PDB file of C-alpha atoms and ligand atoms in Angstrom:
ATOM      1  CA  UNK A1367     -59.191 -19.039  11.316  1.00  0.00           C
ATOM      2  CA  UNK A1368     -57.252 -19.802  14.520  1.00  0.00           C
ATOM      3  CA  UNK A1369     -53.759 -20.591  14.224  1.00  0.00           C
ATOM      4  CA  UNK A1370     -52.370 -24.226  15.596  1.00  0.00           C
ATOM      5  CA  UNK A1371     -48.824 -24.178  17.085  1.00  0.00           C
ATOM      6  CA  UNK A1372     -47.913 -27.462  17.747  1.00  0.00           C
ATOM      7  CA  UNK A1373     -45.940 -27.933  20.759  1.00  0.00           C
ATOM      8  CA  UNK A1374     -43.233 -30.048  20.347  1.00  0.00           C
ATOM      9  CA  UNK A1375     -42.115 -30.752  23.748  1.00  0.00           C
ATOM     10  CA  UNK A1376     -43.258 -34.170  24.059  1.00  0.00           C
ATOM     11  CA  UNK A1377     -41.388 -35.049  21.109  1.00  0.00           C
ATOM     12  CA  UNK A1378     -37.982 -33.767  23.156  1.00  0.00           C
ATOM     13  CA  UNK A1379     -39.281 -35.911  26.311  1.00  0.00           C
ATOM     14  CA  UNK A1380     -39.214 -39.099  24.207  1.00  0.00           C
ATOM     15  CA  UNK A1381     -35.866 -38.193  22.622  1.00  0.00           C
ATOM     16  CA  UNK A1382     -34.564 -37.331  26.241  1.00  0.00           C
ATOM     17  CA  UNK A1383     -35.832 -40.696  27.679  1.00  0.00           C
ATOM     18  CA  UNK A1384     -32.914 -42.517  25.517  1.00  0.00           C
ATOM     19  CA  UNK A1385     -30.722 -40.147  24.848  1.00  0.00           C
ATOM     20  CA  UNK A1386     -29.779 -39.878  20.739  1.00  0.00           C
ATOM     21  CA  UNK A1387     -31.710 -38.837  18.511  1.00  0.00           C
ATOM     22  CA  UNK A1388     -34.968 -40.342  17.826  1.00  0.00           C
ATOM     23  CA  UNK A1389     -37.735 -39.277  17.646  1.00  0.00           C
ATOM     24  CA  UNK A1390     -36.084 -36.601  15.442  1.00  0.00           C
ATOM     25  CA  UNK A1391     -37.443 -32.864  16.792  1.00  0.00           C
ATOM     26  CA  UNK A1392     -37.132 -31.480  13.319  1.00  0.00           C
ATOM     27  CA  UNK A1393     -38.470 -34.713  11.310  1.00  0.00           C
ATOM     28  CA  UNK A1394     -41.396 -33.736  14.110  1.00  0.00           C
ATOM     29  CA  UNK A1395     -41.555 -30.354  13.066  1.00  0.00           C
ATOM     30  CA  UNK A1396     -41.240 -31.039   9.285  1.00  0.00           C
ATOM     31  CA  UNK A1397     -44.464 -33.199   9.260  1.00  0.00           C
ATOM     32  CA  UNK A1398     -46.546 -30.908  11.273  1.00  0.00           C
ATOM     33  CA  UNK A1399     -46.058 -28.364   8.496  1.00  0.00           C
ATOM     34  CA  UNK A1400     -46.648 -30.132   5.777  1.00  0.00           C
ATOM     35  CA  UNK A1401     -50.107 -31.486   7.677  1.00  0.00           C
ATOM     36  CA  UNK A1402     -50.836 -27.580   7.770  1.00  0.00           C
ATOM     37  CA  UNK A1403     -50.214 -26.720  11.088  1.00  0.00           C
ATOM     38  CA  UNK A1404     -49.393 -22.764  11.037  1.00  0.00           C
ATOM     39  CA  UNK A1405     -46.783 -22.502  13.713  1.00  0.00           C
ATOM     40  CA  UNK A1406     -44.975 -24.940  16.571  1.00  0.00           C
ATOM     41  CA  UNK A1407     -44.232 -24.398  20.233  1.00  0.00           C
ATOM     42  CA  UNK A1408     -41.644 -25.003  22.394  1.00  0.00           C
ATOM     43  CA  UNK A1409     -41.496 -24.686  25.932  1.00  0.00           C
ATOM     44  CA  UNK A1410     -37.683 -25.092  26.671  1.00  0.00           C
ATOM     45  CA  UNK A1411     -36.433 -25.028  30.519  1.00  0.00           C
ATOM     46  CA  UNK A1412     -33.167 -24.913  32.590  1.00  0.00           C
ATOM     47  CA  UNK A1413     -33.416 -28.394  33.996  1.00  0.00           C
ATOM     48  CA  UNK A1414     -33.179 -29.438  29.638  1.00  0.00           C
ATOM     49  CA  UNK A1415     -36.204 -32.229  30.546  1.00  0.00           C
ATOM     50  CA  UNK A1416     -38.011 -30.845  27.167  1.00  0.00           C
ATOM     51  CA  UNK A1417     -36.421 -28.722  23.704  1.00  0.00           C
ATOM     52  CA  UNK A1418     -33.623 -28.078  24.621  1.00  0.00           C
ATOM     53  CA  UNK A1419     -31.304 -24.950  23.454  1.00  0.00           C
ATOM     54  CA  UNK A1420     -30.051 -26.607  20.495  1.00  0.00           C
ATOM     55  CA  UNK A1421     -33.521 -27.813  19.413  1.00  0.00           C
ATOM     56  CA  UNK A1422     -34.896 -24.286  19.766  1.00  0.00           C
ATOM     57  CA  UNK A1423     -31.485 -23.285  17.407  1.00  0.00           C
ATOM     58  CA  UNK A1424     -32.087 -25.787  14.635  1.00  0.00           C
ATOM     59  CA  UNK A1425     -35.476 -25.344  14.885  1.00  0.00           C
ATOM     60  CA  UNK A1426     -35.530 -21.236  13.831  1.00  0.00           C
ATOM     61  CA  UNK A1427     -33.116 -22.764  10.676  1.00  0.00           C
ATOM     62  CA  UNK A1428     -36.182 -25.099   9.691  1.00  0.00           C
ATOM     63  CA  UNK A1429     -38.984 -22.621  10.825  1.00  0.00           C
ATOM     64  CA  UNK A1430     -38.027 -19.620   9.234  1.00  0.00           C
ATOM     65  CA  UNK A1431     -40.510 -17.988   6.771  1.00  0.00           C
ATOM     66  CA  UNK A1432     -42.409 -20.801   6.790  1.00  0.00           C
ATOM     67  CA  UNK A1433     -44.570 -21.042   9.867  1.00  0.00           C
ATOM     68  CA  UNK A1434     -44.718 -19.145  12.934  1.00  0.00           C
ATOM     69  CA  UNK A1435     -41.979 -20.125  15.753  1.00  0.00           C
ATOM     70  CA  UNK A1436     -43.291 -19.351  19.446  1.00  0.00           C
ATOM     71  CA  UNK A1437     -40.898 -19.648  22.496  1.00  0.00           C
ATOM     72  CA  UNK A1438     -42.325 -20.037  25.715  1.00  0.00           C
ATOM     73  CA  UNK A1439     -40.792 -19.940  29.236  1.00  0.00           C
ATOM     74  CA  UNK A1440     -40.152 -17.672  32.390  1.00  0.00           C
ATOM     75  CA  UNK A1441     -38.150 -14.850  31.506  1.00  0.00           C
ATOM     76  CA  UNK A1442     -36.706 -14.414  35.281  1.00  0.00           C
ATOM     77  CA  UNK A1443     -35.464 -18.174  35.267  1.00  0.00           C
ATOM     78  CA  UNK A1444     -31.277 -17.778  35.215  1.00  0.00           C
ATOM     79  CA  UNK A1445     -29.548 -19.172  32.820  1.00  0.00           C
ATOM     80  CA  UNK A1446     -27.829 -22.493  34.249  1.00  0.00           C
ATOM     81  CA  UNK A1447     -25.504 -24.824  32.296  1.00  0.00           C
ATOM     82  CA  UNK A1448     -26.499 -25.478  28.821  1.00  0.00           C
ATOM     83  CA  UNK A1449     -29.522 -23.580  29.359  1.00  0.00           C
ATOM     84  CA  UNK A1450     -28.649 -19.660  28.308  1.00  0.00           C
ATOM     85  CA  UNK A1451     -32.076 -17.942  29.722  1.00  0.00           C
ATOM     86  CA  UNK A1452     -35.141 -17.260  27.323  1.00  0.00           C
ATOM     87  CA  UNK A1453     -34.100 -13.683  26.548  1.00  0.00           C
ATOM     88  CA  UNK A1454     -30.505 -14.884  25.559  1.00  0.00           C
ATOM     89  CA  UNK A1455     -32.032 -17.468  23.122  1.00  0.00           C
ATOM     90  CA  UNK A1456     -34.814 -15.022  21.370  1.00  0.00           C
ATOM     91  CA  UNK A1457     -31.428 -13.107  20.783  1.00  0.00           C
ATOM     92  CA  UNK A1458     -30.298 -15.293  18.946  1.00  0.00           C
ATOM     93  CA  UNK A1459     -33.327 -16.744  17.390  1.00  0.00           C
ATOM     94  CA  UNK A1460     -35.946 -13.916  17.070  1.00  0.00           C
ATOM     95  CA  UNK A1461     -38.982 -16.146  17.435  1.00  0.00           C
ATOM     96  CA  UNK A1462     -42.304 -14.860  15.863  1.00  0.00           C
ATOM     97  CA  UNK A1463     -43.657 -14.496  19.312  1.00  0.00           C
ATOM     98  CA  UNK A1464     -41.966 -15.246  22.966  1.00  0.00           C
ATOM     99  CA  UNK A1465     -44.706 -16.597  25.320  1.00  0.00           C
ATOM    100  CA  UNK A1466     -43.755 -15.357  29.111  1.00  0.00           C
ATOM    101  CA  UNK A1467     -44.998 -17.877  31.525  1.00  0.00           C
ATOM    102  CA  UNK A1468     -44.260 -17.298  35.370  1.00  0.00           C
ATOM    103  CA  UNK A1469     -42.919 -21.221  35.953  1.00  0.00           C
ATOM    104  CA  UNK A1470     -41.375 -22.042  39.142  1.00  0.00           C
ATOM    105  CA  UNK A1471     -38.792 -24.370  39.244  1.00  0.00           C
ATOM    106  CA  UNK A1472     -39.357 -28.004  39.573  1.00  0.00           C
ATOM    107  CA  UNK A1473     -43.044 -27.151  38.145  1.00  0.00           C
ATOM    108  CA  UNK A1474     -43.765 -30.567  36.011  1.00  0.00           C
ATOM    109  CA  UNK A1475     -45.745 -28.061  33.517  1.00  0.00           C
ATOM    110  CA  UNK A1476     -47.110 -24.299  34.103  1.00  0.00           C
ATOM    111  CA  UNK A1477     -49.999 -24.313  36.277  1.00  0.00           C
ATOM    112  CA  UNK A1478     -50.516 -20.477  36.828  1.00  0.00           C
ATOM    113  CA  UNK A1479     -50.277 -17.211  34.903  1.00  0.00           C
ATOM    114  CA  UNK A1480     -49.219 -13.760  35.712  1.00  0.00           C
ATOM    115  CA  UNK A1481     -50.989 -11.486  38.104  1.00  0.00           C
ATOM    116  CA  UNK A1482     -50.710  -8.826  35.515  1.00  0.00           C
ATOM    117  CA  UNK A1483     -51.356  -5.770  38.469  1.00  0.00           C
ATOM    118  CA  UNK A1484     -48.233  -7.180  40.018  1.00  0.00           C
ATOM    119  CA  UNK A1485     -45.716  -8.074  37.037  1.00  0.00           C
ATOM    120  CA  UNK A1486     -46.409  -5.700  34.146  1.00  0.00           C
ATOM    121  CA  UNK A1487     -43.424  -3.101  35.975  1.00  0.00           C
ATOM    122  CA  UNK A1488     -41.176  -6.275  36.157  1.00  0.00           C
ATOM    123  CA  UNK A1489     -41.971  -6.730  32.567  1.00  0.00           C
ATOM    124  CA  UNK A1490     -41.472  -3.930  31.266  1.00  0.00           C
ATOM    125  CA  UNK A1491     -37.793  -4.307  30.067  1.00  0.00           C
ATOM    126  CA  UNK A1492     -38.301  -7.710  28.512  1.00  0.00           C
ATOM    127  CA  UNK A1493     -41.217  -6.692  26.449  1.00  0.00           C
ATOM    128  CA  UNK A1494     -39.210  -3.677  25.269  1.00  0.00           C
ATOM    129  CA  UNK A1495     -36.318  -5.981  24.149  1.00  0.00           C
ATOM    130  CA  UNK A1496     -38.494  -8.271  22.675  1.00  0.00           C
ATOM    131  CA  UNK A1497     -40.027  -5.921  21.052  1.00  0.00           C
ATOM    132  CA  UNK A1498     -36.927  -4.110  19.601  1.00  0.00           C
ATOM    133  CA  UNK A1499     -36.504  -8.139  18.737  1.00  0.00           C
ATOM    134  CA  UNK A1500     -38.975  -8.050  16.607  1.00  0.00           C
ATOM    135  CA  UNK A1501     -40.724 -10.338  18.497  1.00  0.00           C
ATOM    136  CA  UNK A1502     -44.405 -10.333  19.176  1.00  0.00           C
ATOM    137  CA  UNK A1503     -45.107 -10.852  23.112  1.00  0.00           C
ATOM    138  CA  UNK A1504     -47.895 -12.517  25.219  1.00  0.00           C
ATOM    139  CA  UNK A1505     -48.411 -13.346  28.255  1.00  0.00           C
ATOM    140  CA  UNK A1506     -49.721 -16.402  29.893  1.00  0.00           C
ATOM    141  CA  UNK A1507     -52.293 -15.631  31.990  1.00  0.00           C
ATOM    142  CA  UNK A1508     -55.473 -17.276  34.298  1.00  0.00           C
ATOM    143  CA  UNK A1509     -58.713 -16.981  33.263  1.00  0.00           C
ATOM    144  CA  UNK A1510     -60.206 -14.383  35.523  1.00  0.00           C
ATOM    145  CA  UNK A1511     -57.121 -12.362  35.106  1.00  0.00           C
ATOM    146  CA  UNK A1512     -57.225  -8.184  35.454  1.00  0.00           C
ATOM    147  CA  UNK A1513     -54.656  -5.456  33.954  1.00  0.00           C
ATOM    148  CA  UNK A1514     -54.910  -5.544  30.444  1.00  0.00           C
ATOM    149  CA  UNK A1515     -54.511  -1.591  30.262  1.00  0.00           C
ATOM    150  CA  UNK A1516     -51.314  -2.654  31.939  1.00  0.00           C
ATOM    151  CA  UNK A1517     -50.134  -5.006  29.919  1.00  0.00           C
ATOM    152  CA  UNK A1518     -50.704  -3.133  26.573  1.00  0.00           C
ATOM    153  CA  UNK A1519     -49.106   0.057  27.965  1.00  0.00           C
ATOM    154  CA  UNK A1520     -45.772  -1.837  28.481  1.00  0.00           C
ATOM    155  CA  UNK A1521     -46.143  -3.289  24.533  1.00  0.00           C
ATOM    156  CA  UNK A1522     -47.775  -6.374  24.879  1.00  0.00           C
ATOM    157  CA  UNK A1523     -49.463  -7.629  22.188  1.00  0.00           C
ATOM    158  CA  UNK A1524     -51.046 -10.857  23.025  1.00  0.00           C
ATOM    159  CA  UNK A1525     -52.635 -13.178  26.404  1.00  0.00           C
ATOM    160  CA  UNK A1526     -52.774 -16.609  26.302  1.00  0.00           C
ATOM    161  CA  UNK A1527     -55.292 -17.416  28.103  1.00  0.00           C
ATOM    162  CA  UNK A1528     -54.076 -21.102  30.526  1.00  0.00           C
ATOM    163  CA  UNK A1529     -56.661 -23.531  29.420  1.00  0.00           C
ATOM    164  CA  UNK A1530     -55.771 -26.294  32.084  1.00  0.00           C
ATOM    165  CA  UNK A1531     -59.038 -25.642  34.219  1.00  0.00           C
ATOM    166  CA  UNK A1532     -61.405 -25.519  31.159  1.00  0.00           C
ATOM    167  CA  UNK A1533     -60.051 -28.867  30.560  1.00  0.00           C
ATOM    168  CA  UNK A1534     -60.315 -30.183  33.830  1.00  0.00           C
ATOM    169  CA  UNK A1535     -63.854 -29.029  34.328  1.00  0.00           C
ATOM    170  CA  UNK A1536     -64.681 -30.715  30.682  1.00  0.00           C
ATOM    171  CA  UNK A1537     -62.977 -33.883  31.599  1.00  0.00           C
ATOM    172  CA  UNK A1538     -65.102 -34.075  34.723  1.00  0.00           C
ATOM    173  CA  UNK A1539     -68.260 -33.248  32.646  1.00  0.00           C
ATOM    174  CA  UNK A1540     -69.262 -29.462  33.222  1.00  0.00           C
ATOM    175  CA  UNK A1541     -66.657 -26.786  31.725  1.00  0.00           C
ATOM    176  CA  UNK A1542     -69.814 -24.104  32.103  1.00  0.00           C
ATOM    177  CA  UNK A1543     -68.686 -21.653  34.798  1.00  0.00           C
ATOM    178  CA  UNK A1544     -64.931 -22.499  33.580  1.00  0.00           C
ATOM    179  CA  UNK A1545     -65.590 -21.719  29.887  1.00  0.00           C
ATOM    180  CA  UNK A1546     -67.475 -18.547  30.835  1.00  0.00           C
ATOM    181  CA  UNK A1547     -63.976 -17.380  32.764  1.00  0.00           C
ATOM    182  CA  UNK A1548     -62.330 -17.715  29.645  1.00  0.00           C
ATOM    183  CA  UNK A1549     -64.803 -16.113  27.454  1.00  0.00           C
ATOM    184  CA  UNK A1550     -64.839 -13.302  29.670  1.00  0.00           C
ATOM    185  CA  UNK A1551     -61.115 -12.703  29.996  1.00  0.00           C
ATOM    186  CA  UNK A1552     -60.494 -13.131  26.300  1.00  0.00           C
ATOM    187  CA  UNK A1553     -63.787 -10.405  25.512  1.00  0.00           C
ATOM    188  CA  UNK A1554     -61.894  -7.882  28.196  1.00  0.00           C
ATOM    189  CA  UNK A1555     -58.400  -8.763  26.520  1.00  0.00           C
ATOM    190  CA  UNK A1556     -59.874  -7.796  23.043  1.00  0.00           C
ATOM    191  CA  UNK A1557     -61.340  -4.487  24.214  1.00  0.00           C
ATOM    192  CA  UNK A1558     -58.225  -3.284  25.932  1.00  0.00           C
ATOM    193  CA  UNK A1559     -56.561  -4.206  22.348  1.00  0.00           C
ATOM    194  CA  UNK A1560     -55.360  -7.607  22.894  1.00  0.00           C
ATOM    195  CA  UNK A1561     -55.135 -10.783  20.980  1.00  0.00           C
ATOM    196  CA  UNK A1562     -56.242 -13.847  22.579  1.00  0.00           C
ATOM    197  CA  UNK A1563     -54.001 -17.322  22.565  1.00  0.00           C
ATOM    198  CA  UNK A1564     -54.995 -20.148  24.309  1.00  0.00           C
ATOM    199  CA  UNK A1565     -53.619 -22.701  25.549  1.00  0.00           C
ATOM    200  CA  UNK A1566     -52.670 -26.107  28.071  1.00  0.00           C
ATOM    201  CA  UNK A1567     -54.343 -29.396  27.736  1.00  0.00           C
ATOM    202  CA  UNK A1568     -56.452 -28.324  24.984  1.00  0.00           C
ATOM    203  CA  UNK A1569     -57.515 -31.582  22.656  1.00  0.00           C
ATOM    204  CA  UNK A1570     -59.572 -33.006  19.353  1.00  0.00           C
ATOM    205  CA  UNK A1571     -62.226 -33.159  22.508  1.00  0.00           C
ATOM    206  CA  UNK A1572     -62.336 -29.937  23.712  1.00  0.00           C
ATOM    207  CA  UNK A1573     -61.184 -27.558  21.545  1.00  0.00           C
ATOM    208  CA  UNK A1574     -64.242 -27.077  19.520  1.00  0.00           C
ATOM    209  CA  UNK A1575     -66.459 -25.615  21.964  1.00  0.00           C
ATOM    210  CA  UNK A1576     -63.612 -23.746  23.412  1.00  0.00           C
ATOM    211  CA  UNK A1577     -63.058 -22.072  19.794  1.00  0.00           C
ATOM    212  CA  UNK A1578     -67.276 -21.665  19.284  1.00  0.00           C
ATOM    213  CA  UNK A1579     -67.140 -19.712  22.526  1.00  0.00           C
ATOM    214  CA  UNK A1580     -63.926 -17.171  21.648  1.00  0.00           C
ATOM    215  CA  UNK A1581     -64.758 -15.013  18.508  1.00  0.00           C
ATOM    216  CA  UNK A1582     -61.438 -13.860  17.236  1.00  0.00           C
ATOM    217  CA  UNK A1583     -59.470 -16.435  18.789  1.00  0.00           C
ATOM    218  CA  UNK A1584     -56.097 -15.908  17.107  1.00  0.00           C
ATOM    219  CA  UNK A1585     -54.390 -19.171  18.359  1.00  0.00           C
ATOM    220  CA  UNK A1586     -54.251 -22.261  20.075  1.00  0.00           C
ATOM    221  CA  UNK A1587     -50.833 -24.278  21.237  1.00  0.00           C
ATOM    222  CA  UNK A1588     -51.282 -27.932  21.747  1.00  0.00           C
ATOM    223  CA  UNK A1589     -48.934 -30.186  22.372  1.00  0.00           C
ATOM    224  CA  UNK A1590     -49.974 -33.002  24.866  1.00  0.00           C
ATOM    225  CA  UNK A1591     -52.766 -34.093  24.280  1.00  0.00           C
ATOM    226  CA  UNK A1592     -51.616 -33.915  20.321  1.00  0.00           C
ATOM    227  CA  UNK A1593     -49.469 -36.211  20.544  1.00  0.00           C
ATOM    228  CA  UNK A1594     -50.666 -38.465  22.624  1.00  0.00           C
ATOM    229  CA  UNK A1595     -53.530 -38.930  19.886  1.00  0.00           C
ATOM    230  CA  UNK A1596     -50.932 -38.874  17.530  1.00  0.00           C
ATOM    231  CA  UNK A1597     -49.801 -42.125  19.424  1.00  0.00           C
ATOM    232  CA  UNK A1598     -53.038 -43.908  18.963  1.00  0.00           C
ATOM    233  CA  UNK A1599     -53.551 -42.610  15.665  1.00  0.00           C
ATOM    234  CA  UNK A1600     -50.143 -44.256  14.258  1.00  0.00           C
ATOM    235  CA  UNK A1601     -50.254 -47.522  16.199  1.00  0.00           C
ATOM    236  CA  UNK A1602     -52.338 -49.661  14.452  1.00  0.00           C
ATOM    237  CA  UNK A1603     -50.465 -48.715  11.115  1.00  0.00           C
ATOM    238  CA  UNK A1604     -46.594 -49.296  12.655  1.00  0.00           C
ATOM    239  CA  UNK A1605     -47.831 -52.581  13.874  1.00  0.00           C
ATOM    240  CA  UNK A1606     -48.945 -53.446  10.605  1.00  0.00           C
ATOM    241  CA  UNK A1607     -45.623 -52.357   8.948  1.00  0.00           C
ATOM    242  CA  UNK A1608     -43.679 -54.445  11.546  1.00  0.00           C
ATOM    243  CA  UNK A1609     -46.200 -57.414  10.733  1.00  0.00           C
ATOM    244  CA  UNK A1610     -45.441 -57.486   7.489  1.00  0.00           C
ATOM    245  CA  UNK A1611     -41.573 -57.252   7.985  1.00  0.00           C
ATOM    246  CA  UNK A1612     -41.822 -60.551  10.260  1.00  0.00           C
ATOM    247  CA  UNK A1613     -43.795 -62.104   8.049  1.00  0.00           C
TER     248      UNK A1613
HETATM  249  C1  DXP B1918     -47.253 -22.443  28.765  1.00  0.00           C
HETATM  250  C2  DXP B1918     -47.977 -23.650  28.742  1.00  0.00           C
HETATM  251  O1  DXP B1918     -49.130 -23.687  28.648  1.00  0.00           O
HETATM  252  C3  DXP B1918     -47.554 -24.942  28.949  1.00  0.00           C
HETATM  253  O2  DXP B1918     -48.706 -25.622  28.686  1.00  0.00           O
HETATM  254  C4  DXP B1918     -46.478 -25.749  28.465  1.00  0.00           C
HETATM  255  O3  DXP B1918     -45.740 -25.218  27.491  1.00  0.00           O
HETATM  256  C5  DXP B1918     -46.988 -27.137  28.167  1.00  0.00           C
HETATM  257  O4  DXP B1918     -46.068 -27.948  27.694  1.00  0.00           O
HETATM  258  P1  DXP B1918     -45.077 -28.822  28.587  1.00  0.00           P
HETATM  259  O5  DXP B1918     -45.716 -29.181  29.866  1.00  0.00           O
HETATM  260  O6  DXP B1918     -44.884 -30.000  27.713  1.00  0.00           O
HETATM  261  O7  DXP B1918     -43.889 -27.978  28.730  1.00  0.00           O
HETATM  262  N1  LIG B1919     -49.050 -23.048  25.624  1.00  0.00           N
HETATM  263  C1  LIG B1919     -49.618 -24.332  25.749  1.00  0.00           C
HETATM  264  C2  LIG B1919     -48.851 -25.321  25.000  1.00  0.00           C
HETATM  265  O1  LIG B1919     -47.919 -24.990  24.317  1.00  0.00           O
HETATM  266  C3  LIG B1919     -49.230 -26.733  25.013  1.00  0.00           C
HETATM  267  O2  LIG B1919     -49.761 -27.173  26.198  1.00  0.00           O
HETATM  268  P1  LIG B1919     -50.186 -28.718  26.276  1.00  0.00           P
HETATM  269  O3  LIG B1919     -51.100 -28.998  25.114  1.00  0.00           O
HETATM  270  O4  LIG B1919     -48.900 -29.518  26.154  1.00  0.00           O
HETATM  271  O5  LIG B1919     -50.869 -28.858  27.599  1.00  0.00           O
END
């Protein structure tokens, strides 16, 4: 069975929008466990547009020993203002697993993973203090990526593989060629030792041919796409409950 973290950051956008409180991150988080999910995802950044530090605080409280809690974000970005740096907060949280994902500033989502021939030296600290953590690290990474050796001789433990160009090519009709790069990188990622995550604009649409295609796929974070569909799945019913209040 593959694992679905939900990623909560569209949940923090909305909140962010107004300011306050609603829609509540943990009410969020609450119903997506009891609806099964096995872990949740947040992606929190130094600009604060998504979960921000104090979500990713309250959110360990409601998380532990319950479902798994991945962080993701670029380990390099400084800390600025509110915003304390991912190592700082898997200090003080000790996530399940810390996703590394090379962002650039300003990116409106990650677009790109790590050239693994390059960055596994650069690495090589952070996974070690992650690791003494006790936190299980992966590495976002591009379909077609190389230097898996590398990346489990500094202690990683996990790739995600970046999913946004398998959904792209679906979207547009013909994921062939781009679901074959992922198959491929996830079969190389297993034999150097690997567990394979995937994730980034994954949905009810293509996730099931994605998943047919990756034996041993250990897990998937969506977030969205999820709740987008979320959205349309809970409309009709609120409007009902507000037609029957003005009735
Ligand atoms: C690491 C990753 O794949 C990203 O897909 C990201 O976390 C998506 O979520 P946001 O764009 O909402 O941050
Ligand atoms: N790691 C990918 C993730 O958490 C969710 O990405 P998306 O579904 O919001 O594109």
């Amino acid at each position: 069975m593959t694992l679905l973290s939900v990623n909560l950051n569209k949940i923090a956008v909305l909140r962010n929008s107004r300011g306050g409180t609603e829609p509540d991150i943990l009410r969020a988080a609450q119903t997506c466990i009891e609806a099964g999910c096995g872990g949740i995802t947040v992606h929190p950044r130094p600009d604060l547009r998504h979960v921000r530090p104090d979500d990713v605080r309250v959110l360990a409280t409601l998380l532990r020993g319950r479902v798994e809690y991945n962080i993701e974000g670029n380990p390099f970005a400084a800390p600025r203002g509110a915003y304390p740096g991912l190592l700082a907060l898997a200090r003080e949280v000790r996530p399940t697993q810390v996703t590394l994902v090379p962002d650039s500033e300003g990116q409106i989502t990650s677009d790109h993973g790590f050239d693994l021939t390059a960055d596994c030296e650069r690495l090589r600290p952070l996974v070690a203090e992650l690791r003494e953590l006790g936190c299980r690290v992966s590495l976002f990474v591009d379909a077609g990526a190389q230097g898996f050796e590398q990346a489990v001789a500094i202690g990683v433990e996990r790739i995600e593989i970046y999913t946004g160009p398998y959904a792209e090519a679906f979207a547009e009709g013909d994921a062939r060629d781009a679901l074959a790069a992922c198959v491929d990188t996830a079969r190389r990622a297993q034999q150097a030792g690997l567990a394979v995550n995937a994730g980034h604009d994954l949905n009810q649409a293509n996730l099931g041919g994605f998943k047919a295609a990756i034996p041993g796929l250990a897990e998937v974070s969506i977030g969205h796409a999820l709740i987008g569909e979320a959205l349309y799945d809970g409309l009709a019913p609120t409007v009902r409950r507000y037609m029957q209040i003005l009735r």
